GROMACS .gro file of C-alpha atoms in nm:
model
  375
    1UNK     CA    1   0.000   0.000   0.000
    2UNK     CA    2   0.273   0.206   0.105
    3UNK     CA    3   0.490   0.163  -0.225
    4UNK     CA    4   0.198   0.304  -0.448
    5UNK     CA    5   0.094   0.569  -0.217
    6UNK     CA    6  -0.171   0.454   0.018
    7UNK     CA    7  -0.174   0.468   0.367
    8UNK     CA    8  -0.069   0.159   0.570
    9UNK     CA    9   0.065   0.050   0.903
   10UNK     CA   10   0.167  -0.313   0.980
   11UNK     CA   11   0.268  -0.338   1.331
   12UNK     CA   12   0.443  -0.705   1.403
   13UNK     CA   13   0.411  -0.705   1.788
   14UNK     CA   14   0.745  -0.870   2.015
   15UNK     CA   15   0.622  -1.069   2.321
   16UNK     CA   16   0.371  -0.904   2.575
   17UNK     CA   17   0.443  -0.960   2.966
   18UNK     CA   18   0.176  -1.237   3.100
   19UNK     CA   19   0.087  -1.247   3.415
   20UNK     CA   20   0.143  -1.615   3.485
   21UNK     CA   21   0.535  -1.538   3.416
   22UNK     CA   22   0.519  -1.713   3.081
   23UNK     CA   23   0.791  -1.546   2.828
   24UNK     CA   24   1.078  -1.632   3.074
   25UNK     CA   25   1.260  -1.859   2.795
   26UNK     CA   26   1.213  -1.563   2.525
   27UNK     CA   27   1.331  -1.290   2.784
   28UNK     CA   28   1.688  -1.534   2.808
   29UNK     CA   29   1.734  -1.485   2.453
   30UNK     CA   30   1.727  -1.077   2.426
   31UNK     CA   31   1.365  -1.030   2.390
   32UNK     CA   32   1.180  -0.890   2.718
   33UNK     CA   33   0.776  -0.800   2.743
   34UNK     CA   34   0.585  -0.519   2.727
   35UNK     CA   35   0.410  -0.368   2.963
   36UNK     CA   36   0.073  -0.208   2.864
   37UNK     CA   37   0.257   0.129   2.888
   38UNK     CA   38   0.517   0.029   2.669
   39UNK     CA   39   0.288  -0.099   2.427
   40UNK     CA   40   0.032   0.191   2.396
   41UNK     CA   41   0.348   0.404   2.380
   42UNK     CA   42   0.467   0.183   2.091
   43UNK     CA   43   0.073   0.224   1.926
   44UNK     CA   44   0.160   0.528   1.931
   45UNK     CA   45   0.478   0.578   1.837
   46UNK     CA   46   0.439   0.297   1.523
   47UNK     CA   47   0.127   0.488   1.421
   48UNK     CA   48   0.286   0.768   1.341
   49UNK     CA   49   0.569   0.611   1.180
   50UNK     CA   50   0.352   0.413   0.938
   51UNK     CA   51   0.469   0.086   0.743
   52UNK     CA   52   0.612  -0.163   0.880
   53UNK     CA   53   0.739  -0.131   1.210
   54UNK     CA   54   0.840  -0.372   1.532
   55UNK     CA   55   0.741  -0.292   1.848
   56UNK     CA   56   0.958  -0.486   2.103
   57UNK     CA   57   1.171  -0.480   2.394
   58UNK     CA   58   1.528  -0.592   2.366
   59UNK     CA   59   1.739  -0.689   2.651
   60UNK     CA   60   2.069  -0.631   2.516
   61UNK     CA   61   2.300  -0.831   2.813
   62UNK     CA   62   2.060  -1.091   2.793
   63UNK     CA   63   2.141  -1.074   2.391
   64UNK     CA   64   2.536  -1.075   2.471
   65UNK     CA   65   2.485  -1.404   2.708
   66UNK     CA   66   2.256  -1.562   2.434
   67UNK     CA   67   2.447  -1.873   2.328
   68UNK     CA   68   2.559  -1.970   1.957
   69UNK     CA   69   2.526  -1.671   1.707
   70UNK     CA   70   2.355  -1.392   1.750
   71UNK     CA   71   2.059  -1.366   1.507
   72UNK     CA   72   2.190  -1.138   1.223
   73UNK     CA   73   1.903  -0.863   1.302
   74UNK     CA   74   2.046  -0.788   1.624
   75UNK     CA   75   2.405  -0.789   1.536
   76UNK     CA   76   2.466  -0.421   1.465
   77UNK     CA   77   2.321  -0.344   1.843
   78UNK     CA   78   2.540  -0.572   2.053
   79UNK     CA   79   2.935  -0.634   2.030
   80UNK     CA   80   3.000  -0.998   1.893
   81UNK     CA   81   3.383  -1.000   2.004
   82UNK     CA   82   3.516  -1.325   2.182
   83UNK     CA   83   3.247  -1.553   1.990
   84UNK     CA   84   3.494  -1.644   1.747
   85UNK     CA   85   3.737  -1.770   2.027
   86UNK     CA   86   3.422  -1.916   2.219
   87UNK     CA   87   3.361  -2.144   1.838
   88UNK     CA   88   3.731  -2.224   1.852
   89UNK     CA   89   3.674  -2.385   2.204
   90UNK     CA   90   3.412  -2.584   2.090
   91UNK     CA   91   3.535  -2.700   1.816
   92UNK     CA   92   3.784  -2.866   2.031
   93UNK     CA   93   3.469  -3.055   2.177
   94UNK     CA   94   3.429  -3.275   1.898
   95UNK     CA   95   3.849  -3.392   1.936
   96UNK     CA   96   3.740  -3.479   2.320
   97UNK     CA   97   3.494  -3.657   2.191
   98UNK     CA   98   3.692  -3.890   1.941
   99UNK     CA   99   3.992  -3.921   2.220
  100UNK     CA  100   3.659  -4.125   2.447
  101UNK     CA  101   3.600  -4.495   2.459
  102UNK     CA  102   3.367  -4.543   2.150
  103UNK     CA  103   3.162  -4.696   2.382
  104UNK     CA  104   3.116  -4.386   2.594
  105UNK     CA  105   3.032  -4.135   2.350
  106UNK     CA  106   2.669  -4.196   2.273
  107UNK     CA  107   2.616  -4.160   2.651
  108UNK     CA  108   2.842  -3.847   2.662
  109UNK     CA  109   2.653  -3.690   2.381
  110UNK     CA  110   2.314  -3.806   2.565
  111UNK     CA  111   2.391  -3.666   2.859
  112UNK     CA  112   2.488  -3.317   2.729
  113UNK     CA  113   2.142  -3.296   2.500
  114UNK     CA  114   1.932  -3.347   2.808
  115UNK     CA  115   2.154  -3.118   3.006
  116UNK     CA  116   2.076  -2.819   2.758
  117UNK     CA  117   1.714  -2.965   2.726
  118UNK     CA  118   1.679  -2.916   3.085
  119UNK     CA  119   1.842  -2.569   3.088
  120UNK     CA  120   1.639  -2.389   2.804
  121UNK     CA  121   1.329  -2.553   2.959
  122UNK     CA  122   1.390  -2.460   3.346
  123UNK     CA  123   1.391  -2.878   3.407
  124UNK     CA  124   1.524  -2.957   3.725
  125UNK     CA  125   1.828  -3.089   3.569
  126UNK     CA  126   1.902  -3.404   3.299
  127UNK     CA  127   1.726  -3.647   3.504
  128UNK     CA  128   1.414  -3.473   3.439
  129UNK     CA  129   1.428  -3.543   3.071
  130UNK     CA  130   1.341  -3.875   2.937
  131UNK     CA  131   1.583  -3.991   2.665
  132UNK     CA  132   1.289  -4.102   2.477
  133UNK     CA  133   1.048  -3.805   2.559
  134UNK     CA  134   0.931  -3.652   2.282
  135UNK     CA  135   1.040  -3.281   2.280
  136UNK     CA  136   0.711  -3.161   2.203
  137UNK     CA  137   0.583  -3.295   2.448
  138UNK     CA  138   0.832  -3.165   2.723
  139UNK     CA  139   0.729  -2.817   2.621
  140UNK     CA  140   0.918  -2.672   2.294
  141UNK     CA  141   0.776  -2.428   2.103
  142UNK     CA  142   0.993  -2.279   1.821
  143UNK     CA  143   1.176  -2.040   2.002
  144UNK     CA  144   1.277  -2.288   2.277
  145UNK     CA  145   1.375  -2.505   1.977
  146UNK     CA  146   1.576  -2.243   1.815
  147UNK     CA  147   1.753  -2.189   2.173
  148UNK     CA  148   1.809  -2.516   2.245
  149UNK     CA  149   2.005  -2.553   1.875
  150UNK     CA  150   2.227  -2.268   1.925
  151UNK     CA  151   2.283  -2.403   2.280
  152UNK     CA  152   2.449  -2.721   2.153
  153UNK     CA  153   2.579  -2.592   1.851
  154UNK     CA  154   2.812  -2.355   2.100
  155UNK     CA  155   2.946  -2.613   2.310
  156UNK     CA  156   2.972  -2.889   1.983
  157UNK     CA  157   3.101  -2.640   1.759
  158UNK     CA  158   2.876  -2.849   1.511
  159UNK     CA  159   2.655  -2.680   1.237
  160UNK     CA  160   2.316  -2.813   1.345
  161UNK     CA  161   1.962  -2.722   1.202
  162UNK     CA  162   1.730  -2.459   1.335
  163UNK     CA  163   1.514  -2.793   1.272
  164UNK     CA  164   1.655  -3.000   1.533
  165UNK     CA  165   1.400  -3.057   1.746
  166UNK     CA  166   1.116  -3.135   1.525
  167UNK     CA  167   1.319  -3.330   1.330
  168UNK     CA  168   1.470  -3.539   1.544
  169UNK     CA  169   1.187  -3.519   1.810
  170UNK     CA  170   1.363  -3.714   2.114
  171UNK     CA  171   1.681  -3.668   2.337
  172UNK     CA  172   1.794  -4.020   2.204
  173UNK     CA  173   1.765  -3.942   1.841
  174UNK     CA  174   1.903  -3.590   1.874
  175UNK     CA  175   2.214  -3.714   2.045
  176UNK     CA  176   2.280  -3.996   1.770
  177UNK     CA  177   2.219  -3.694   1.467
  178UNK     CA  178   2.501  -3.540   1.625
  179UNK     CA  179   2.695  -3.826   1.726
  180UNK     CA  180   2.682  -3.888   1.392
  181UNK     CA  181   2.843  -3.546   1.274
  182UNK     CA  182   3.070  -3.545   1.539
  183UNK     CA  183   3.237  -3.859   1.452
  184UNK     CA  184   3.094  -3.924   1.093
  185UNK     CA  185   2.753  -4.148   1.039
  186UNK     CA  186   2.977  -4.475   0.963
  187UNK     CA  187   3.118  -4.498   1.318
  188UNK     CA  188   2.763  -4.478   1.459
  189UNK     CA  189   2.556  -4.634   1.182
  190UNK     CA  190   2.386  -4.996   1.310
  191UNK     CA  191   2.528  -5.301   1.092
  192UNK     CA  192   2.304  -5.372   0.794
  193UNK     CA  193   2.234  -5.737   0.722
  194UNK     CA  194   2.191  -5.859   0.393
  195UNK     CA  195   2.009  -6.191   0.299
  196UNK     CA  196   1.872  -6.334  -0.042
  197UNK     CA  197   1.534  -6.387  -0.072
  198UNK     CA  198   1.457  -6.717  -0.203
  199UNK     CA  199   1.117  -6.757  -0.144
  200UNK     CA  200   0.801  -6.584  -0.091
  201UNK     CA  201   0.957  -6.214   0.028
  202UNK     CA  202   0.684  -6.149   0.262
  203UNK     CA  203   0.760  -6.275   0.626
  204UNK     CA  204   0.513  -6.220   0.952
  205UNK     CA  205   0.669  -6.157   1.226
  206UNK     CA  206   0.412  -5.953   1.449
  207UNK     CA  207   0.031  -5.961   1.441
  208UNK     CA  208  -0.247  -5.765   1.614
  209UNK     CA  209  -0.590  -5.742   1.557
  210UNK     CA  210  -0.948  -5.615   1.700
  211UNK     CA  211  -1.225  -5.798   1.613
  212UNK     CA  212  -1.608  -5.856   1.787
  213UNK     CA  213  -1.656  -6.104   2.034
  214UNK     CA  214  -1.384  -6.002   2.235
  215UNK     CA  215  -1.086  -6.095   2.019
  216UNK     CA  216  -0.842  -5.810   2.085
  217UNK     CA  217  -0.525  -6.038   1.996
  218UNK     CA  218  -0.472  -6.288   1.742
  219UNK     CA  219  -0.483  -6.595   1.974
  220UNK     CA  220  -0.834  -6.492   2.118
  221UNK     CA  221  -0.935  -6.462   1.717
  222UNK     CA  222  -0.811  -6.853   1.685
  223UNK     CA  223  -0.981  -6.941   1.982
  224UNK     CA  224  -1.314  -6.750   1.900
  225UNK     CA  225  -1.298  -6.934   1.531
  226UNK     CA  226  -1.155  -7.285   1.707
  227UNK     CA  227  -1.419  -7.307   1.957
  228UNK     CA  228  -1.735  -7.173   1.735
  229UNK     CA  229  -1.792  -6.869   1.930
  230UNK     CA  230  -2.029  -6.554   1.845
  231UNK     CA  231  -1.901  -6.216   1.750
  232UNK     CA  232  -2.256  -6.061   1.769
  233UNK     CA  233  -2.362  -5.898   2.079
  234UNK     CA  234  -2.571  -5.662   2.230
  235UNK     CA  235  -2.557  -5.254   2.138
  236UNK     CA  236  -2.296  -5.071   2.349
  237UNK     CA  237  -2.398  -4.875   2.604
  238UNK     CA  238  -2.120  -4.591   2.605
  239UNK     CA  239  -2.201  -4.468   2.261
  240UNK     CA  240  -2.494  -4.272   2.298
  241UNK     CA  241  -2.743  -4.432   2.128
  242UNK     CA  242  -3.092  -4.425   2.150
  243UNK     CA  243  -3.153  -4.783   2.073
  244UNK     CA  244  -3.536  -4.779   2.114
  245UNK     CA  245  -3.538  -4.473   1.849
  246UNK     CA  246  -3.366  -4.652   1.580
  247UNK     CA  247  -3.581  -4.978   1.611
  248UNK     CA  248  -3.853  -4.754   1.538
  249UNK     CA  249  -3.629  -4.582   1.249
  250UNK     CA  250  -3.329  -4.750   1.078
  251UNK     CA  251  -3.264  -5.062   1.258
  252UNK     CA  252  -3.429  -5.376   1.276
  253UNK     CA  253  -3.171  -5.604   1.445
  254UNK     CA  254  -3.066  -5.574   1.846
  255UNK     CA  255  -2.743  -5.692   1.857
  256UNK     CA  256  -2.438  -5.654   1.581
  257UNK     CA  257  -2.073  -5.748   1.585
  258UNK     CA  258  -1.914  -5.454   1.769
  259UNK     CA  259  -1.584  -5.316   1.963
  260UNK     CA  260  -1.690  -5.243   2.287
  261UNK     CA  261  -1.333  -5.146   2.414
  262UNK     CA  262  -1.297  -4.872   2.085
  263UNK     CA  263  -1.401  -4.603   2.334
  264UNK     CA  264  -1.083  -4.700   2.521
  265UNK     CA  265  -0.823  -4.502   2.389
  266UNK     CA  266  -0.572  -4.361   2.571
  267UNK     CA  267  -0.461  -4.003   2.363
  268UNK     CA  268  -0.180  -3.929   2.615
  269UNK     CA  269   0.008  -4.245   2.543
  270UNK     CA  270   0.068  -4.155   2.196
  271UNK     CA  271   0.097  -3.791   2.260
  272UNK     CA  272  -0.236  -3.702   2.108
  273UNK     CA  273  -0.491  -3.453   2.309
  274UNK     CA  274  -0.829  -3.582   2.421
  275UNK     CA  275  -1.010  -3.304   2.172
  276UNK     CA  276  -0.785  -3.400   1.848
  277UNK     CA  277  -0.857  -3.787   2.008
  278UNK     CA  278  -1.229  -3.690   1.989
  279UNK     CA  279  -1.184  -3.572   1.624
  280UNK     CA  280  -1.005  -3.891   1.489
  281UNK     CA  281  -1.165  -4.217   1.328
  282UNK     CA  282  -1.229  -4.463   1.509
  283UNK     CA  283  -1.015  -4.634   1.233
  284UNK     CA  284  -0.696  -4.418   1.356
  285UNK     CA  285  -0.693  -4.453   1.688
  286UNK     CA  286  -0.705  -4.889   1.636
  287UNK     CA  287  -0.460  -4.905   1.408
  288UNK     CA  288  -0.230  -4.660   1.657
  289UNK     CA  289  -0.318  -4.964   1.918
  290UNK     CA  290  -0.330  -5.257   1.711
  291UNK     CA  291   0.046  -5.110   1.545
  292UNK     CA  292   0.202  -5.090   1.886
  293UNK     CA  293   0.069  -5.427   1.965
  294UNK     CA  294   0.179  -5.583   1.658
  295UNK     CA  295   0.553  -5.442   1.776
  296UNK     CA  296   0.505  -5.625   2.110
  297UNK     CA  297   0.443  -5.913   1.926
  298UNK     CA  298   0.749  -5.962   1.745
  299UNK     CA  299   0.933  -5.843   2.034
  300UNK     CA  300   1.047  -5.502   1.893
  301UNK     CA  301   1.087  -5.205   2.119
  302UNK     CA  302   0.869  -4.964   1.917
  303UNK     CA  303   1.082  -4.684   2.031
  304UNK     CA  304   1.400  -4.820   1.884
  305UNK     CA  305   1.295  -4.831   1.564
  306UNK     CA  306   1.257  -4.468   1.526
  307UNK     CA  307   1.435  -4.276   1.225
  308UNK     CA  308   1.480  -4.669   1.037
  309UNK     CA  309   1.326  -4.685   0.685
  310UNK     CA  310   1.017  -4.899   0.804
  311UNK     CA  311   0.734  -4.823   0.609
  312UNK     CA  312   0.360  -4.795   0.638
  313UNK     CA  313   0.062  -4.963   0.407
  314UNK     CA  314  -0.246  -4.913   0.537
  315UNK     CA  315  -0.551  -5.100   0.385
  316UNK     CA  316  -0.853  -4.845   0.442
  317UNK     CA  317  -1.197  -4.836   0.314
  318UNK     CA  318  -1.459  -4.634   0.500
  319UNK     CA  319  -1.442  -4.329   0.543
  320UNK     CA  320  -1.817  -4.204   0.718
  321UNK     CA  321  -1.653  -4.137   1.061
  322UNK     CA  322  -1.767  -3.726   1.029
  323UNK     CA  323  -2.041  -3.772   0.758
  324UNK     CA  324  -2.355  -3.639   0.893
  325UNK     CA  325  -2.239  -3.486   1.204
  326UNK     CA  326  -2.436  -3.141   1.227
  327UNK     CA  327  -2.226  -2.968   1.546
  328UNK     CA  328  -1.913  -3.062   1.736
  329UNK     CA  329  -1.786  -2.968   2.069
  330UNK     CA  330  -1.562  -2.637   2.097
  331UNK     CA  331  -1.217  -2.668   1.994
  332UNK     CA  332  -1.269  -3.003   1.781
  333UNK     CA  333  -1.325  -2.868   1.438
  334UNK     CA  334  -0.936  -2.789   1.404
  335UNK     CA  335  -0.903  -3.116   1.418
  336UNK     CA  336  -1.163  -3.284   1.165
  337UNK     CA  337  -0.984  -3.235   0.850
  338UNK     CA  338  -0.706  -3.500   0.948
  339UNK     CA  339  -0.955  -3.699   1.218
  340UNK     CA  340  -1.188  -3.823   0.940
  341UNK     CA  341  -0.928  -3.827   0.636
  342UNK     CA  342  -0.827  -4.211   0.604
  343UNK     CA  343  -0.556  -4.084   0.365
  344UNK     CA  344  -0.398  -3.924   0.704
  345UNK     CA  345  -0.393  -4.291   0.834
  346UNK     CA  346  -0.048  -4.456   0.752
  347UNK     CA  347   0.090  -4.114   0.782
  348UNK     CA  348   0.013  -4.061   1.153
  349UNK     CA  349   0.152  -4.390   1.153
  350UNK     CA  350   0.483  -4.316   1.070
  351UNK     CA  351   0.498  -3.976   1.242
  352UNK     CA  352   0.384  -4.117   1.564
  353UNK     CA  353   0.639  -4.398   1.568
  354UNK     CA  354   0.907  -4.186   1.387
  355UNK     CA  355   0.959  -4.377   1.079
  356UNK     CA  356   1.101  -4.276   0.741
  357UNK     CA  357   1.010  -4.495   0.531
  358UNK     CA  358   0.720  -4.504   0.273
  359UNK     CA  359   0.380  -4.436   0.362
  360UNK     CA  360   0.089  -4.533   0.157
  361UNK     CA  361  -0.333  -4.556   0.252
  362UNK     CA  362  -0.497  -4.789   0.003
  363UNK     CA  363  -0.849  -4.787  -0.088
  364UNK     CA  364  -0.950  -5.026  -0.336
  365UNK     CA  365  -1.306  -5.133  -0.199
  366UNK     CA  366  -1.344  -5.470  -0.064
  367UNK     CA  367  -0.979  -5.563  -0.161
  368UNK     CA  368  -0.836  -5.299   0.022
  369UNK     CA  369  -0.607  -5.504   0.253
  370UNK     CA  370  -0.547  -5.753  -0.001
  371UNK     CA  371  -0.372  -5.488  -0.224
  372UNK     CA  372  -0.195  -5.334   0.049
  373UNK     CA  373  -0.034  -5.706   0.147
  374UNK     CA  374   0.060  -5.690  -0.235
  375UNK     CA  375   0.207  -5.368  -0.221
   0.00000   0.00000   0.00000
């Protein structure tokens, strides 16, 4: 608007003082709140600028004590002397490193990511952070993330990415990325064993499964087949459902082959919230379960295969979960989009567990499963 002669004012507010003390991890990296005074004064004062203007409050010692580099847009206000020497330290870090035990480093390198994790985060010390703790749930945010970076890329002396934490989203992880730069990915890198295929290249070695009639495990599906039980049951009672309405309507059976444990899930465990929980298929939230289980089942820590090239096929078919659904509760809808997608399924997959490999959602109809098997 400006550049062709209109009025316009853009003003790109810094952080705002809270009263619960949140902000504390911003103000350690230069960038203190305002105050309502300040702020009205900085109304003010960017009105009658006009353009584009940012009203903030900088704490310059807090800037000087801010490790790593200083973000270029503050360099011309503080003096950046003695940072070179500080990088020439650190680089001598990485030659500690090499002169260890090989079979100390990965704890050495643990040990110092969940010491800065606990320092940018006001943890109580290392102990406090779980090596396999997902950061986001321990409380990043992008600036935190940013801090934490330029935190261990001042004592490593290592060029790491302002993407650290989301993309390698666990203490563990994080300390083998830069294990693996420290010392070079060969030294660190797990054995890969070869073997010829030389019949059919498909091998089983973990099932899980949820089926009616109780059969929440492949061994109580044998015995429910072996035994000539019944899947059909009554309607559940936790759903909802006004049973006596839809005989009169839609429904001319009593009982049906249902889940009765599917309102069972536990969000936390997989570091979902109940409301995005709320918002997922029914479909999503199994699979999450029945994946884990299927880990168990071949005796596979889930959590250690993280960042390996595993890969997801999910066979999917219905896809109904939101169709019809006139209101939902506050702070759901946010959620819906990815909730009642099944093409979301074999992706959540692989974010939740942390794998890299390829993930694909089939839908061919009835053969659905069948083609993902092939696949």
């Amino acid at each position: 608007r400006n550049a062709v002669g209109l009025v316009g004012t853009s003003l790109a507010w810094g952080l705002w003082e809270q009263a619960d003390g949140m902000g504390g991890d911003v103000h350690r990296a230069g960038v203190a709140g305002l105050t309502e005074t300040d702020g009205l004064r900085l109304f003010d004062a960017g009105w009658a600028q006009g353009g584009l203007v940012v009203p903030m409050r900088l704490d310059l010692a807090a800037l000087r004590r801010t490790p790593g580099e200083i973000p270029h847009l503050f360099r011309s206000l503080v003096r950046v002397s003695g940072r070179r020497a500080a990088r020439r330290t650190a680089g001598g870090w990485v030659e500690r490193l090499l002169a260890m035990p090989s079979g100390d480093r990965a704890e050495t390198v643990l040990t110092l990511v969940r010491t800065a994790v606990a320092e940018v985060l006001d943890y109580a010390g290392p102990d406090a952070v779980g090596p396999g703790s997902a950061f986001k749930e321990l409380g990043f945010d992008s600036l935190t993330a940013v801090e934490l970076r330029n935190r261990l890329a001042s004592v490593t002396g290592l060029r790491l990415p302002a993407t650290l934490v989301f993309d390698y989203p666990t203490a563990t992880v994080a300390a083998e990325f830069i294990l693996g730069l420290a010392v070079g990915d060969d030294a660190v890198a797990a054995p890969v064993v070869a073997s010829a295929v030389t019949e059919d290249p498909i091998v089983v070695v973990g099932m899980a499964c949820r089926y009616p009639g109780g059969a929440t495990s492949p061994e109580q599906l044998w015995e429910l087949v072996a035994t000539g039980g019944d899947g059909i049951g009554a309607f559940p009672d936790d759903r909802g459902w006004d049973v006596a309405d839809l005989l009169d309507t839609t429904v001319y059976e009593v009982a049906g082959g249902f889940l009765y444990d599917a309102a069972g899930f536990d969000p936390g465990f997989f570091g979902i919230s109940p409301r995005e929980a709320l918002a997922m298929d029914p479909q999503q939230r199994l699979l999450l379960e029945s994946s884990w289980e299927a880990f168990e089942s071949a005796g596979i820590n889930p959590v250690s295969v993280r960042g390996s090239q595993t890969g997801v096929f999910a066979g999917v078919m219905y896809h109904n979960y939101a169709a019809g659904v006139v209101g939902v509760p506050e702070g759901v809808e946010a959620f819906l989009g990815t909730g009642s997608s099944t093409s979301v399924v074999s992706g959540r997959l692989s974010y939740t567990f942390g794998f890299e490999g390829p993930a694909v959602t089939v839908d061919t109809a009835c053969s659905s499963s069948l083609v993902t098997l092939h696949l």
